[in-house]
mmCIF file with all atom_site columns, C-alpha atoms in Angstrom:
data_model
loop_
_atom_site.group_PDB
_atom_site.id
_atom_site.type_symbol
_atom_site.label_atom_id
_atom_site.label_alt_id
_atom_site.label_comp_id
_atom_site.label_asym_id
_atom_site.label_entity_id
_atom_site.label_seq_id
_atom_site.pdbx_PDB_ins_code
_atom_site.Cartn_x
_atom_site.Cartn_y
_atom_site.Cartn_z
_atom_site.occupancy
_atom_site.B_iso_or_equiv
_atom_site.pdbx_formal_charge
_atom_site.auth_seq_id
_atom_site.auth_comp_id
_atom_site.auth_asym_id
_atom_site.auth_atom_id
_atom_site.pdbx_PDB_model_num
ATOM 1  C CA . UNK A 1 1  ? 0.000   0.000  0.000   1.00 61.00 ? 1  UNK A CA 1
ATOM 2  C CA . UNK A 1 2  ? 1.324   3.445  -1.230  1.00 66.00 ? 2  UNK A CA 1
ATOM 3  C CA . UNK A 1 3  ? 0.581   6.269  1.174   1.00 69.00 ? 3  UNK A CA 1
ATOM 4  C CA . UNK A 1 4  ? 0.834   9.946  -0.322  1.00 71.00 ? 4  UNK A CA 1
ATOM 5  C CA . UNK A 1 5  ? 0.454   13.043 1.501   1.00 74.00 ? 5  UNK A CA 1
ATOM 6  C CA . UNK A 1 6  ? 1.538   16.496 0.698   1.00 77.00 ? 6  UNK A CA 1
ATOM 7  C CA . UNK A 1 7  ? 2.737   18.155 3.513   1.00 78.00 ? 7  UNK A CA 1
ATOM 8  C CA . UNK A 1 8  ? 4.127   21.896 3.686   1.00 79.00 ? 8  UNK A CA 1
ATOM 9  C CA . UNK A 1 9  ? 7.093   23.212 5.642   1.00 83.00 ? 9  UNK A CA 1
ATOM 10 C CA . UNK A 1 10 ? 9.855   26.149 6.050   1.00 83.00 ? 10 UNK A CA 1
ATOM 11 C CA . UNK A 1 11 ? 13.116  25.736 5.643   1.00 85.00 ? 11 UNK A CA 1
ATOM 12 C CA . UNK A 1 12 ? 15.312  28.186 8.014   1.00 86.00 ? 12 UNK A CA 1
ATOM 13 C CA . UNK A 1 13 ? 18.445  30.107 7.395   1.00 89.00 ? 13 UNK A CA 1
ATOM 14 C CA . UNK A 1 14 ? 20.141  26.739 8.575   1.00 92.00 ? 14 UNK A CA 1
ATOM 15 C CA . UNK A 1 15 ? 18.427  24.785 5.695   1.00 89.00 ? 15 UNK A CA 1
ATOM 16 C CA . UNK A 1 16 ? 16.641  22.323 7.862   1.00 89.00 ? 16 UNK A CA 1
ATOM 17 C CA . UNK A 1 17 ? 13.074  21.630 8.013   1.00 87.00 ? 17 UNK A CA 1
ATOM 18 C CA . UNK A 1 18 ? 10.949  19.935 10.222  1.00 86.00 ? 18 UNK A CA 1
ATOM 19 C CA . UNK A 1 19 ? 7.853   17.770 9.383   1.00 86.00 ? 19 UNK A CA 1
ATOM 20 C CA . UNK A 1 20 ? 5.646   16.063 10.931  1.00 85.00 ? 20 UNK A CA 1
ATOM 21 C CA . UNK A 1 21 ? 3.757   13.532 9.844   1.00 83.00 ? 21 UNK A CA 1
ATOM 22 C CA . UNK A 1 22 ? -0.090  12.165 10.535  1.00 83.00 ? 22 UNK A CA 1
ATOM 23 C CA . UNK A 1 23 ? -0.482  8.690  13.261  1.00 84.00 ? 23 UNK A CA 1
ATOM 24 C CA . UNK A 1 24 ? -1.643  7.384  10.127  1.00 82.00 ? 24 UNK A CA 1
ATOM 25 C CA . UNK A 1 25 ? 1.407   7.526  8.126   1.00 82.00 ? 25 UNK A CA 1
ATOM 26 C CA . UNK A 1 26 ? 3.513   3.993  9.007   1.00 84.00 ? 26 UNK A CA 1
ATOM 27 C CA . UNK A 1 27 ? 6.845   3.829  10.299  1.00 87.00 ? 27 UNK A CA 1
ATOM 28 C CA . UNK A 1 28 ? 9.903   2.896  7.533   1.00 88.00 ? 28 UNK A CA 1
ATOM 29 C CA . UNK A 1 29 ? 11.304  3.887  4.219   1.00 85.00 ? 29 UNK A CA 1
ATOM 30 C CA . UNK A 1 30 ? 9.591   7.310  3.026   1.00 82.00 ? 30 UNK A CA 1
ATOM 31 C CA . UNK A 1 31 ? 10.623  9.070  -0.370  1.00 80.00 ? 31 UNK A CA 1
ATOM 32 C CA . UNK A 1 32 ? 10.380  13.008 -0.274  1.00 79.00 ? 32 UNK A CA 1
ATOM 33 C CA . UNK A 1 33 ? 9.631   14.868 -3.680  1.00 78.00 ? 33 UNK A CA 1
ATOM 34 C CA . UNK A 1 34 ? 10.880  18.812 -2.551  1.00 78.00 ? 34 UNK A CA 1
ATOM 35 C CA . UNK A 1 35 ? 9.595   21.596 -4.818  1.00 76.00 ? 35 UNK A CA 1
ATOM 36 C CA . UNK A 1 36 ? 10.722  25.197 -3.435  1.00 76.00 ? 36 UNK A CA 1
ATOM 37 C CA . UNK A 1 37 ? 8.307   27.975 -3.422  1.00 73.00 ? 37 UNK A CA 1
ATOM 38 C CA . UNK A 1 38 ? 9.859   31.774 -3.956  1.00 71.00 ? 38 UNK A CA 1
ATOM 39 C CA . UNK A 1 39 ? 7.751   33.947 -2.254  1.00 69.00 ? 39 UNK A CA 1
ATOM 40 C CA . UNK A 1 40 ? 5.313   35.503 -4.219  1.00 64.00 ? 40 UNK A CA 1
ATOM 41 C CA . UNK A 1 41 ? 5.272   32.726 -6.858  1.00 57.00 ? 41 UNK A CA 1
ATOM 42 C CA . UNK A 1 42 ? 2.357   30.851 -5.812  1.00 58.00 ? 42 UNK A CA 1
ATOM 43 C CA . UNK A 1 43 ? -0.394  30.519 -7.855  1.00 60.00 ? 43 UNK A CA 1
ATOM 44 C CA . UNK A 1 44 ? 1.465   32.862 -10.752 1.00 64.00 ? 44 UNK A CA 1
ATOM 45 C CA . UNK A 1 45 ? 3.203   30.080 -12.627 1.00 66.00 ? 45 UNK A CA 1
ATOM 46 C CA . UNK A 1 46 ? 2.748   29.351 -16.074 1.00 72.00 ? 46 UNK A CA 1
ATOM 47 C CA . UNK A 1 47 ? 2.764   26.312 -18.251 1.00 72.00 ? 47 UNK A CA 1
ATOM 48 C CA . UNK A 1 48 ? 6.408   27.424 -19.666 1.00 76.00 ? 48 UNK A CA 1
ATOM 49 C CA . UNK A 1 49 ? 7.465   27.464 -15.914 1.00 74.00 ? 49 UNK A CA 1
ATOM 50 C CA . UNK A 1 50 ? 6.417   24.069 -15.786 1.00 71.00 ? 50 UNK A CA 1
ATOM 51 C CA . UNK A 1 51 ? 7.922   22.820 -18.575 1.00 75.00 ? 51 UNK A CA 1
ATOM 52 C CA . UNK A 1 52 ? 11.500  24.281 -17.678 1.00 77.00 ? 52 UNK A CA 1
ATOM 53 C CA . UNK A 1 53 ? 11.269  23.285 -14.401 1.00 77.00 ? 53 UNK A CA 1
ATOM 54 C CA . UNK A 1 54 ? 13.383  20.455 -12.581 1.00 74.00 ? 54 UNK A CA 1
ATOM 55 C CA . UNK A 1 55 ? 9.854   18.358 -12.260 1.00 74.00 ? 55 UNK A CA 1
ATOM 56 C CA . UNK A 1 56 ? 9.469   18.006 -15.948 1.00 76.00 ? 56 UNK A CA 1
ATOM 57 C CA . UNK A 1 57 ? 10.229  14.706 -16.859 1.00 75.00 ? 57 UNK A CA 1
ATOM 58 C CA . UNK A 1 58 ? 11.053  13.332 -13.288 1.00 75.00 ? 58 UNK A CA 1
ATOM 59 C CA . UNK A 1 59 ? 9.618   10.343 -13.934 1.00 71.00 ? 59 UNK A CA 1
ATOM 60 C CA . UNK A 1 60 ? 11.630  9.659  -17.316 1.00 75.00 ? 60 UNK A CA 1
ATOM 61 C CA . UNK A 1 61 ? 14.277  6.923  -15.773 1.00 77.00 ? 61 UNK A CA 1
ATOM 62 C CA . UNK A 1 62 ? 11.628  5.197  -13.343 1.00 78.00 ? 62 UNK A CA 1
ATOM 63 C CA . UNK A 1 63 ? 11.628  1.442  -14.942 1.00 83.00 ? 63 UNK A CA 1
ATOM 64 C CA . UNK A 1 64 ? 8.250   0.672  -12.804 1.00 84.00 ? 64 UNK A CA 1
ATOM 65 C CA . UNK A 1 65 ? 6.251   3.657  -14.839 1.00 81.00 ? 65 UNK A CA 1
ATOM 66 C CA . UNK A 1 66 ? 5.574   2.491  -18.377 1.00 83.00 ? 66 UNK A CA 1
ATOM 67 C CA . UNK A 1 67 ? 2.950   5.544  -19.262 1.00 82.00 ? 67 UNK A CA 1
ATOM 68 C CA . UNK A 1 68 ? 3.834   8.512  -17.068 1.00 77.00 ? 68 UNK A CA 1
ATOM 69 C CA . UNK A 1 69 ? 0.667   10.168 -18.263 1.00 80.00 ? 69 UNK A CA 1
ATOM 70 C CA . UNK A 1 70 ? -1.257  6.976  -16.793 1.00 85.00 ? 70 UNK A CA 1
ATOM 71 C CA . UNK A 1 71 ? 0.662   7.080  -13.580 1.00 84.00 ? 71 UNK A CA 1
ATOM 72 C CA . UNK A 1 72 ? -0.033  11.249 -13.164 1.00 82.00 ? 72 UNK A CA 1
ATOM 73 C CA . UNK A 1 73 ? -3.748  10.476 -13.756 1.00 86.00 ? 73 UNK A CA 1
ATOM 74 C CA . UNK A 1 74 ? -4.155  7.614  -11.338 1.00 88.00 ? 74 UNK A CA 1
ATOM 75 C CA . UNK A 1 75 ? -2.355  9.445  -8.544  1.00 86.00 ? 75 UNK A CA 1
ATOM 76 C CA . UNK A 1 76 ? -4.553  12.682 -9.156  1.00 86.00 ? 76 UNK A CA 1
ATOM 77 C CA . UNK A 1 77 ? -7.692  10.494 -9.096  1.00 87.00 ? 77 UNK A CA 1
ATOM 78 C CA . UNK A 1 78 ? -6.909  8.721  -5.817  1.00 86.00 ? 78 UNK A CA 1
ATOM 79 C CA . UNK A 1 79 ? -5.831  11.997 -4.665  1.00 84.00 ? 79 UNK A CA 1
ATOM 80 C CA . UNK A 1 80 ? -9.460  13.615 -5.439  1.00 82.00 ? 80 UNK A CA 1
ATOM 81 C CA . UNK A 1 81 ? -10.994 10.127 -3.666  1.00 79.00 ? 81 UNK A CA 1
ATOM 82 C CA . UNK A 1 82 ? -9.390  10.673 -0.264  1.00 72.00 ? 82 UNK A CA 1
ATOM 83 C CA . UNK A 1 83 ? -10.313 14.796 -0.371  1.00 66.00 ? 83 UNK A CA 1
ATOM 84 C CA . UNK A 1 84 ? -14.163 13.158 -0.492  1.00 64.00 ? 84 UNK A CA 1
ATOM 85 C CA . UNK A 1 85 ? -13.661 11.020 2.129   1.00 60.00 ? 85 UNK A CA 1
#
């Protein structure tokens, strides 16, 4: 079982950041995806921003993702089933 969560933190002067995660979440091997926020950047980007950032094509050398376009849509639509839960 996959369990997926974004969670939101700040990273100090010391470039550390603390997170802590929901009771739910079990204990082991986690992989963090980091995407940095400037300030005044949310919400403003645009599709070209996108496409030149360091997310494009992250999935490109994964050998268990054979349709990355498949794998983006099934994560967005469990994603929408446990906001309705």
């Amino acid at each position: 079982m996959t369990h997926r969560m974004t969670v939101r933190a700040i990273v100090g002067e010391d470039h550390l950041a603390q997170i802590k995660l929901p009771d739910s979440m079990p204990a082991g091997e986690i992989e963090l995806f980091v995407v940095a926020v400037t300030p005044g950047s949310r919400g403003k980007s645009t599709i070209g921003d996108l496409l030149k950032s360091e997310i494009f094509g992250m999935w490109s050398d994964r050998t268990d993702v054979e349709d990355s376009a498949e794998y983006a849509r099934s994560l967005r639509e469990r994603a929408w089933k446990r906001q309705e839960e």
